[in-house]
Short mmCIF file of C-alpha atoms in Angstrom, two decimals:
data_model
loop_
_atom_site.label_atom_id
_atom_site.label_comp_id
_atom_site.label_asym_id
_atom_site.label_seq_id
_atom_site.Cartn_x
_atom_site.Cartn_y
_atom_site.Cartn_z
CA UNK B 1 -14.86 40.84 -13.38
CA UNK B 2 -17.83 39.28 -15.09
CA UNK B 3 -15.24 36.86 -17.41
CA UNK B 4 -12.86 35.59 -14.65
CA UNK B 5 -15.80 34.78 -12.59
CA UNK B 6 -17.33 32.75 -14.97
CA UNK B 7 -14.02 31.18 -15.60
CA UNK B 8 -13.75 29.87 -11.74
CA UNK B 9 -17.47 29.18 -11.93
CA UNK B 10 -17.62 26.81 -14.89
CA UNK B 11 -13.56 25.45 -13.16
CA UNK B 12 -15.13 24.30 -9.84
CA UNK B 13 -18.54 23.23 -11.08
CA UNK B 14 -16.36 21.06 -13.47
CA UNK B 15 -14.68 19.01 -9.85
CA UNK B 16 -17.50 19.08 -8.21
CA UNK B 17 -19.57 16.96 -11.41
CA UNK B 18 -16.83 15.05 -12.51
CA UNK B 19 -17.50 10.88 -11.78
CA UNK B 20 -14.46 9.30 -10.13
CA UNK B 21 -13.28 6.65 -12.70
CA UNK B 22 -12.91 3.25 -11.33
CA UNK B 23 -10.66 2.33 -13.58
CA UNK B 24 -8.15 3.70 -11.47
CA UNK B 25 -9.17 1.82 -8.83
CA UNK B 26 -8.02 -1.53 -10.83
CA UNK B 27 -11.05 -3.28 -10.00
CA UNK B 28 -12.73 -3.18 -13.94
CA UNK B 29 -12.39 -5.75 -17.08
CA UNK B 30 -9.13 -5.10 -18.96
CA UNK B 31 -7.18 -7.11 -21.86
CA UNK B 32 -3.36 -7.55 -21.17
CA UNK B 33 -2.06 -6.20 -24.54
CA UNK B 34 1.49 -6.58 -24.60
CA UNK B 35 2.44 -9.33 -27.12
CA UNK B 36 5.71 -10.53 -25.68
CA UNK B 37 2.66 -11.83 -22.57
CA UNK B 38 1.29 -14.98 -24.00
CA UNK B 39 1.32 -17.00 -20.94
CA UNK B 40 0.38 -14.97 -17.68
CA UNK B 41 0.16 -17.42 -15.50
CA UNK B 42 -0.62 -15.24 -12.12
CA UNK B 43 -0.94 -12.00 -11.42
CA UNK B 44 -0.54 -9.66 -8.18
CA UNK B 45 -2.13 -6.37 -7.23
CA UNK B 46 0.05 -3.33 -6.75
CA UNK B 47 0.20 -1.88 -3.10
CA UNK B 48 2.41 1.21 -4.22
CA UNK B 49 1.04 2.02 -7.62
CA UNK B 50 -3.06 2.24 -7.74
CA UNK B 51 -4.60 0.08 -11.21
CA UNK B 52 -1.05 -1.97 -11.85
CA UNK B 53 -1.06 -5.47 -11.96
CA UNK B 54 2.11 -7.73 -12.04
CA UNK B 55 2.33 -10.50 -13.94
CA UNK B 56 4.74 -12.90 -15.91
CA UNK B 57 4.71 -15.33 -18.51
CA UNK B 58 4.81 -19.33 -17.72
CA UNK B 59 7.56 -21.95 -18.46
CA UNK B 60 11.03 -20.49 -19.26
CA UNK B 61 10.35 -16.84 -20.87
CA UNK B 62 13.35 -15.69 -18.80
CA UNK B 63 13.66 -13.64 -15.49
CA UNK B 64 10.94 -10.93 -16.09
CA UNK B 65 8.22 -9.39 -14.67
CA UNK B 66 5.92 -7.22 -16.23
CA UNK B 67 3.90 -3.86 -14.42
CA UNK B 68 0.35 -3.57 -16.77
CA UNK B 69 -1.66 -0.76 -16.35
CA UNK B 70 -5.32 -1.82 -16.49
CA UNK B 71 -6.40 1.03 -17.12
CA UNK B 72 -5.20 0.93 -21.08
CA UNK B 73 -4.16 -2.95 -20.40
CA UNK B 74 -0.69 -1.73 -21.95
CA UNK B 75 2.99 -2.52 -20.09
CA UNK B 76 4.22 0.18 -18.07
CA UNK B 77 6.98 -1.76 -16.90
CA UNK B 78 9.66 -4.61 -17.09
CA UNK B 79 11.81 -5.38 -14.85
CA UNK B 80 14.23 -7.90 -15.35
CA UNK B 81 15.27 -10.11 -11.99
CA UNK B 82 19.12 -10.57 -11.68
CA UNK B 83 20.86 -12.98 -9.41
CA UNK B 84 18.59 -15.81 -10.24
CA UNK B 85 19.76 -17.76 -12.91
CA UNK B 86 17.39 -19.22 -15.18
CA UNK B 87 13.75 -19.67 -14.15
CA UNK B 88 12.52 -22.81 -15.03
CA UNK B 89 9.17 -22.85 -14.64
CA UNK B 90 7.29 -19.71 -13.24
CA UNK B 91 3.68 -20.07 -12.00
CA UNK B 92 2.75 -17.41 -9.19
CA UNK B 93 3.48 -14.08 -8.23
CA UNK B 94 2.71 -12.28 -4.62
CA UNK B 95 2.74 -9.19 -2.80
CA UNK B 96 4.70 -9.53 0.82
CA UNK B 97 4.12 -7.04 3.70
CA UNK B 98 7.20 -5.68 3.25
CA UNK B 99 7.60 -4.02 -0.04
CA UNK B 100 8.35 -7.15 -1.76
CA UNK B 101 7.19 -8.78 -4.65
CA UNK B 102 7.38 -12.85 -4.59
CA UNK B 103 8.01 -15.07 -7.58
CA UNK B 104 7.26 -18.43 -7.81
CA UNK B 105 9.91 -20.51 -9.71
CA UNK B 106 7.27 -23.52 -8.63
CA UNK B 107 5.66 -25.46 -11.43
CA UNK B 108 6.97 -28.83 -12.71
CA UNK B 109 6.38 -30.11 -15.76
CA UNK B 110 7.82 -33.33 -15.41
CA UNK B 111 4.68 -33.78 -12.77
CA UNK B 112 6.84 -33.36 -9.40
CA UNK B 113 10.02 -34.80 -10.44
CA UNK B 114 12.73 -32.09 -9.52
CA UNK B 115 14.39 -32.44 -6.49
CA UNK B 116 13.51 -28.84 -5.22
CA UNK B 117 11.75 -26.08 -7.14
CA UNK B 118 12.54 -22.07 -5.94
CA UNK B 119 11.14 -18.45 -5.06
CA UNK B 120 12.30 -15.36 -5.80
CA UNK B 121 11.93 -11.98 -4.11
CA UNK B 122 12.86 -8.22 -5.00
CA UNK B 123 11.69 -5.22 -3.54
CA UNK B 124 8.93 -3.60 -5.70
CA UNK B 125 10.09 -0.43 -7.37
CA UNK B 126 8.82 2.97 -6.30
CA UNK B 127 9.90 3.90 -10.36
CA UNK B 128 7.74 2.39 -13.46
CA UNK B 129 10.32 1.97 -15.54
CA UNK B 130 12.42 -0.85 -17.41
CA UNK B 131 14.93 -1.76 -15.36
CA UNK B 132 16.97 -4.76 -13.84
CA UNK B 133 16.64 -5.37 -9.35
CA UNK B 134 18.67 -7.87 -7.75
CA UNK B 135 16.31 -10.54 -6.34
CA UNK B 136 17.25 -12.87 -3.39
CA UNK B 137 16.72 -16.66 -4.78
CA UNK B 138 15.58 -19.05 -2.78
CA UNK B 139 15.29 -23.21 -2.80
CA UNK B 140 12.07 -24.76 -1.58
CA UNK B 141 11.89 -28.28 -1.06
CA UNK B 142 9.13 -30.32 0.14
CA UNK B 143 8.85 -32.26 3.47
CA UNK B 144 6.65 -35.36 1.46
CA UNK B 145 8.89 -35.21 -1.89
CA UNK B 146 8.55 -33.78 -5.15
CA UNK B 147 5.19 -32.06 -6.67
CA UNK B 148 4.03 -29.55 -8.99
CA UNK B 149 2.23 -26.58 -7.83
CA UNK B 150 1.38 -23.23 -9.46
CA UNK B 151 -0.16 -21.13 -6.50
CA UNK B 152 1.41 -18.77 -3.83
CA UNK B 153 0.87 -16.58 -1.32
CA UNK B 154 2.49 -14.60 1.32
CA UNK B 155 0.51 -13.87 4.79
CA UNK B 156 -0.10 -9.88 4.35
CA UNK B 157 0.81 -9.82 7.98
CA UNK B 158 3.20 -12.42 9.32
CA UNK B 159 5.22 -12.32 5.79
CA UNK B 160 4.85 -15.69 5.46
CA UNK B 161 5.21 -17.79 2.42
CA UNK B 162 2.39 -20.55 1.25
CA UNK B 163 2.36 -22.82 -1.51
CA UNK B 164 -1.04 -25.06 -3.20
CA UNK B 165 0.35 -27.75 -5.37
CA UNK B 166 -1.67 -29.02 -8.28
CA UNK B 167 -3.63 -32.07 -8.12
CA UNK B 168 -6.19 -33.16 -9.95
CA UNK B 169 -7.53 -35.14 -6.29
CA UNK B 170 -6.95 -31.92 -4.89
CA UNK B 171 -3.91 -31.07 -2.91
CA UNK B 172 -2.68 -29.39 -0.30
CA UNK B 173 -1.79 -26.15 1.48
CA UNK B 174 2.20 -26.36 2.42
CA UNK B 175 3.34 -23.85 4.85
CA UNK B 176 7.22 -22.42 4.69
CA UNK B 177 9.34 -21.46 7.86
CA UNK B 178 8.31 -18.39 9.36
CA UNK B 179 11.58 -16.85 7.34
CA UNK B 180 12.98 -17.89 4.38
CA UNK B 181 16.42 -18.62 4.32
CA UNK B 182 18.59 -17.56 1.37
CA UNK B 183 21.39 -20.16 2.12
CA UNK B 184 20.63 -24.38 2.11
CA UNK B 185 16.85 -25.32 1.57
CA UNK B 186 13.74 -24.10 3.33
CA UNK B 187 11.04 -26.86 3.43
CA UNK B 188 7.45 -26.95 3.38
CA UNK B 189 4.87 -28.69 5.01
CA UNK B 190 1.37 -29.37 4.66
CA UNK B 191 -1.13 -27.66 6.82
CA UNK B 192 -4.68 -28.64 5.57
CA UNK B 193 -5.92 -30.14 2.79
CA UNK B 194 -7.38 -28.46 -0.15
CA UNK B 195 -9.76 -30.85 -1.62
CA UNK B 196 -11.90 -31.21 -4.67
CA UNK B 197 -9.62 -28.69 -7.15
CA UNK B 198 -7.34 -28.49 -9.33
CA UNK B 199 -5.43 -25.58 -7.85
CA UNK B 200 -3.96 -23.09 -10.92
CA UNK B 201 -3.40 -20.22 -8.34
CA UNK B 202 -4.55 -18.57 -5.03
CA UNK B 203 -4.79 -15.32 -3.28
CA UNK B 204 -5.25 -14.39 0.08
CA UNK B 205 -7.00 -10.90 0.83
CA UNK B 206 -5.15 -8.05 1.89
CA UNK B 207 -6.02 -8.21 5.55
CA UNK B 208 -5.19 -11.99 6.10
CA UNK B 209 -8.69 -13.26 6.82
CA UNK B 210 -9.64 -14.83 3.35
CA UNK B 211 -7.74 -17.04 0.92
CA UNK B 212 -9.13 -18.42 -2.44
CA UNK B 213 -7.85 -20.81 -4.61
CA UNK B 214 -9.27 -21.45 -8.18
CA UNK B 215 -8.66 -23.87 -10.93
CA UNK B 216 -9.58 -23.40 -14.66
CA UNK B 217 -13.03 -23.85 -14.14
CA UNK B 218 -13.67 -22.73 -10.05
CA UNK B 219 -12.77 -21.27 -7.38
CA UNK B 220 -13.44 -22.19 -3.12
CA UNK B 221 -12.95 -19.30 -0.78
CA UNK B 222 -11.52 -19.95 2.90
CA UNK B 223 -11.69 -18.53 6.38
CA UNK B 224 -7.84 -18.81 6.95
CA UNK B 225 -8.27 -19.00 10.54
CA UNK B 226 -4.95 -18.88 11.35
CA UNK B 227 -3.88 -21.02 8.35
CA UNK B 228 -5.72 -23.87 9.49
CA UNK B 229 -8.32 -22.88 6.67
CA UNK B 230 -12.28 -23.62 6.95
CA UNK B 231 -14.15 -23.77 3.68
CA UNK B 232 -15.97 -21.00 3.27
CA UNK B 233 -18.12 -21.40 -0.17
CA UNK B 234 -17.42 -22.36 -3.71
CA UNK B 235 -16.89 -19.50 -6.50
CA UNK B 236 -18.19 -18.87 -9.91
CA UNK B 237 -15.31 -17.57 -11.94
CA UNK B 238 -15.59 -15.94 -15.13
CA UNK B 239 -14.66 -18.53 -18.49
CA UNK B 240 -11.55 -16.59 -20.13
CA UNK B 241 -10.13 -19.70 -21.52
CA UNK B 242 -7.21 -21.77 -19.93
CA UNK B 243 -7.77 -20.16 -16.17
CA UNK B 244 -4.53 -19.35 -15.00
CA UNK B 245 -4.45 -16.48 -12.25
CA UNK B 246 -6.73 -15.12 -9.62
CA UNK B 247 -5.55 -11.83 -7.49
CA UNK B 248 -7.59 -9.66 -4.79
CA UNK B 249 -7.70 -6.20 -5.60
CA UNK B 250 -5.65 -3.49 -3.63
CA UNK B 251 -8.60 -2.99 -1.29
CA UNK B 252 -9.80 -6.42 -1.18
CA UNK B 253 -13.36 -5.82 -2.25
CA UNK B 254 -12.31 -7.76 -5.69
CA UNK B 255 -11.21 -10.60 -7.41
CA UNK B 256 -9.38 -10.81 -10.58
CA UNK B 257 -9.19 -13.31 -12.38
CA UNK B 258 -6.90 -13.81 -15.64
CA UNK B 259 -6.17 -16.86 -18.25
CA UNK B 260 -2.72 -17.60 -20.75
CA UNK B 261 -3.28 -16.83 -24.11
CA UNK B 262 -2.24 -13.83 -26.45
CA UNK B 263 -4.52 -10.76 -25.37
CA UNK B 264 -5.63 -11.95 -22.41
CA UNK B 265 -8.61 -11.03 -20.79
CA UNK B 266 -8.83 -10.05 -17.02
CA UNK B 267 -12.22 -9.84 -15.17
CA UNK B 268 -13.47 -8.97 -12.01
CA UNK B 269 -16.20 -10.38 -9.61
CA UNK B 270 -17.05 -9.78 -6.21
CA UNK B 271 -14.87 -10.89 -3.01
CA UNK B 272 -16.78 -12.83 -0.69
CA UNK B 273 -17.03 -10.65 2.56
CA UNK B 274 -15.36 -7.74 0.82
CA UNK B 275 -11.39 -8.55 2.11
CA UNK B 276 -9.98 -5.77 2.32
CA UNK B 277 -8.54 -4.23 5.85
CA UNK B 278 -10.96 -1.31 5.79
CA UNK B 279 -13.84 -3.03 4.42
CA UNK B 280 -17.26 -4.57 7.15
CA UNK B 281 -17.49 -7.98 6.59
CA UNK B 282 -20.17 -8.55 4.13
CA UNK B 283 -19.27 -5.39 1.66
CA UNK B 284 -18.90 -5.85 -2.10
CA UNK B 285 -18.61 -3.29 -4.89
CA UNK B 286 -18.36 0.07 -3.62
CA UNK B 287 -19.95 0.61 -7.29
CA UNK B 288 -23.00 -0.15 -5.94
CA UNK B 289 -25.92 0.93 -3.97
CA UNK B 290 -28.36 -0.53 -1.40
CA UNK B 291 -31.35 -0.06 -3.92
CA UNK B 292 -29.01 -2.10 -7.07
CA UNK B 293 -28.76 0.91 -9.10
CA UNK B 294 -25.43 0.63 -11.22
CA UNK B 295 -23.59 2.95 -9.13
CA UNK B 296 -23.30 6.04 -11.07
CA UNK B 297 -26.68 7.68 -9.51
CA UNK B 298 -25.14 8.05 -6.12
CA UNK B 299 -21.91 10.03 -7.45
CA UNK B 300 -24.22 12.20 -9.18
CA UNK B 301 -26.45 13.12 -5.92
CA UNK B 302 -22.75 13.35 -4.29
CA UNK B 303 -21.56 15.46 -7.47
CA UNK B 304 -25.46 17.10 -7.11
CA UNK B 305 -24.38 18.01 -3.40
CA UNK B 306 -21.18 19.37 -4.08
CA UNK B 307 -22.50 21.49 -7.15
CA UNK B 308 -24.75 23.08 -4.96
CA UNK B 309 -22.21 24.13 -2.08
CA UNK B 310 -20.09 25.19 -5.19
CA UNK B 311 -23.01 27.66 -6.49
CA UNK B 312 -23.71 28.50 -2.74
CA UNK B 313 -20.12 29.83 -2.22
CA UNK B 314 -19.90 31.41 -5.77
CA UNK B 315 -22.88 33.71 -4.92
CA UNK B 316 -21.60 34.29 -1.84
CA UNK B 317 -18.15 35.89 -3.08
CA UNK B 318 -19.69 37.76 -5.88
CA UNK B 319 -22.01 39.33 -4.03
CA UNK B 320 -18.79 40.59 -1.68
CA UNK B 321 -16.80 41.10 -4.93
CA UNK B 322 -19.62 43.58 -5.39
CA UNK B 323 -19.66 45.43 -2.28
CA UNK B 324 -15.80 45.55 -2.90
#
């Protein structure tokens, strides 16, 4: 009995020591390696598949969206969006309440010439796998004419859709009907001002209370206070290049942020106040601890702990093995 104990000894010890990896969180540094991405121009945090990122390439690559694992930074996925036409000018990308991923069909490179500008939204698949979905297209006009914008986001709660345009004065935050409508136009209309950036994307945090909006070189965090936003404080944000795309993590307590360019990098900082729906207000990194050690010591003393029930239980059952 001596072998097989061993066995289950050294099997168990082996759980209870083993470091959870964060990377499977989605919250660490990764480098979006697919070389058909050369553009990602915003990016969007999974809610049904833990470490994937959505993202898509600017201007007119075509009606896809790609599912990267930042884990390996590799594509997992691509799904190609039918019943859209052609996109003309993709700049954001959202997660809705609902299961849905939103596209934004937003930018303008003629600087806010086109008449109306348009989102897309499909359901995001349970499967990673290529494949084509049927997305519902929709036209957004403005209610003070014609602008370019590159930032979206839908309320996590009401389903709501928001849209930043791009400025270099700063713009403005532009809310949409309380439902979009697939048939005519839905217009938006501005809500508060966003001043003092040149808005490339925004995110709000996965329980509604925070939204930030960066530019290429910064970033300002909001109380959304019921989308009549209150500046908060001005972010750092990591030089990767041409700044593109900012995302909070699944559980709020991170921001990524991501640049265009082939092999682009995507790095994390801090959320202010944590954001996520679980997390106190005030909470950063879960990676680390009150006395700014880097983390790993307190999953060893929790690893530690465990061992010892492990060995406690072990003795335990061979000593009954014995009497047996």
């Amino acid at each position: 009995m001596r072998r097989p104990f061993a066995l289950l000894a050294a099997a168990l010890l082996t759980g209870a020591l083993a470091v959870p990896a964060s990377a499977a969180d989605g919250d660490e540094k990764f480098t979006i390696k697919d070389p058909r991405i050369t553009e990602s121009s915003g990016l969007a945090a999974s809610r049904q598949h833990p470490g994937i990122y959505w993202t898509h390439n600017d201007s007119d690559d075509g009606a896809y969206l790609y599912a990267v694992d930042s884990s390996t930074g590799e594509t997992v996925a691509t799904i190609t969006m039918s019943g859209v036409g052609s996109p003309r000018d993709v700049e954001a990308i959202s997660m809705g309440p609902d299961g849905q991923i939103y596209v934004g069909d937003i930018g303008d490179n003629l600087g806010g010439t086109w008449p109306y500008v348009w989102i897309y939204r499909l359901p995001e698949p349970k499967n990673l796998r290529d494949q084509t979905i049927k997305a519902t297209q929709y036209v957004v006009k403005y209610s003070d004419g014609a602008r370019d914008a590159e930032s979206l986001v839908v309320h996590p709660k009401t389903g709501r859709v928001y849209i930043v345009d791009k400025n270099e004065k700063g713009g403005h935050l532009y809310e949409g009907p309380a439902r979009l409508s697939p048939s005519g136009s839905n217009t938006f209309r501005p809500v508060a001002a966003v001043p003092d950036l040149e808005a490339t994307d925004a995110t709000l945090s996965p329980d509604g209370e925070h939204l930030v909006v960066r530019s290429y070189f910064g970033a300002i965090a909001y109380d959304w206070n019921g989308g009549k936003i209150k500046k908060k404080e001005r972010l750092g944000v990591p030089f990767l290049g041409q700044g593109e795309s900012v995302t909070y993590t699944a559980d709020g307590k991170k921001l990524m942020y991501g640049a265009e360019g082939a092999d682009s990098p995507v790095e994390p900082q801090d959320a202010p106040g944590g954001g996520g729906s679980d997390a106190p207000s005030g909470s950063g990194s879960s990676a680390t601890s009150d006395g700014g050690g880097d983390g790993l010591s307190g999953n060893l003393k929790t690893g530690a702990i465990a061992a010892g029930a492990v060995l406690i239980a072990l003795f335990g059952l061979r000593r009954l093995m014995r009497r047996g």
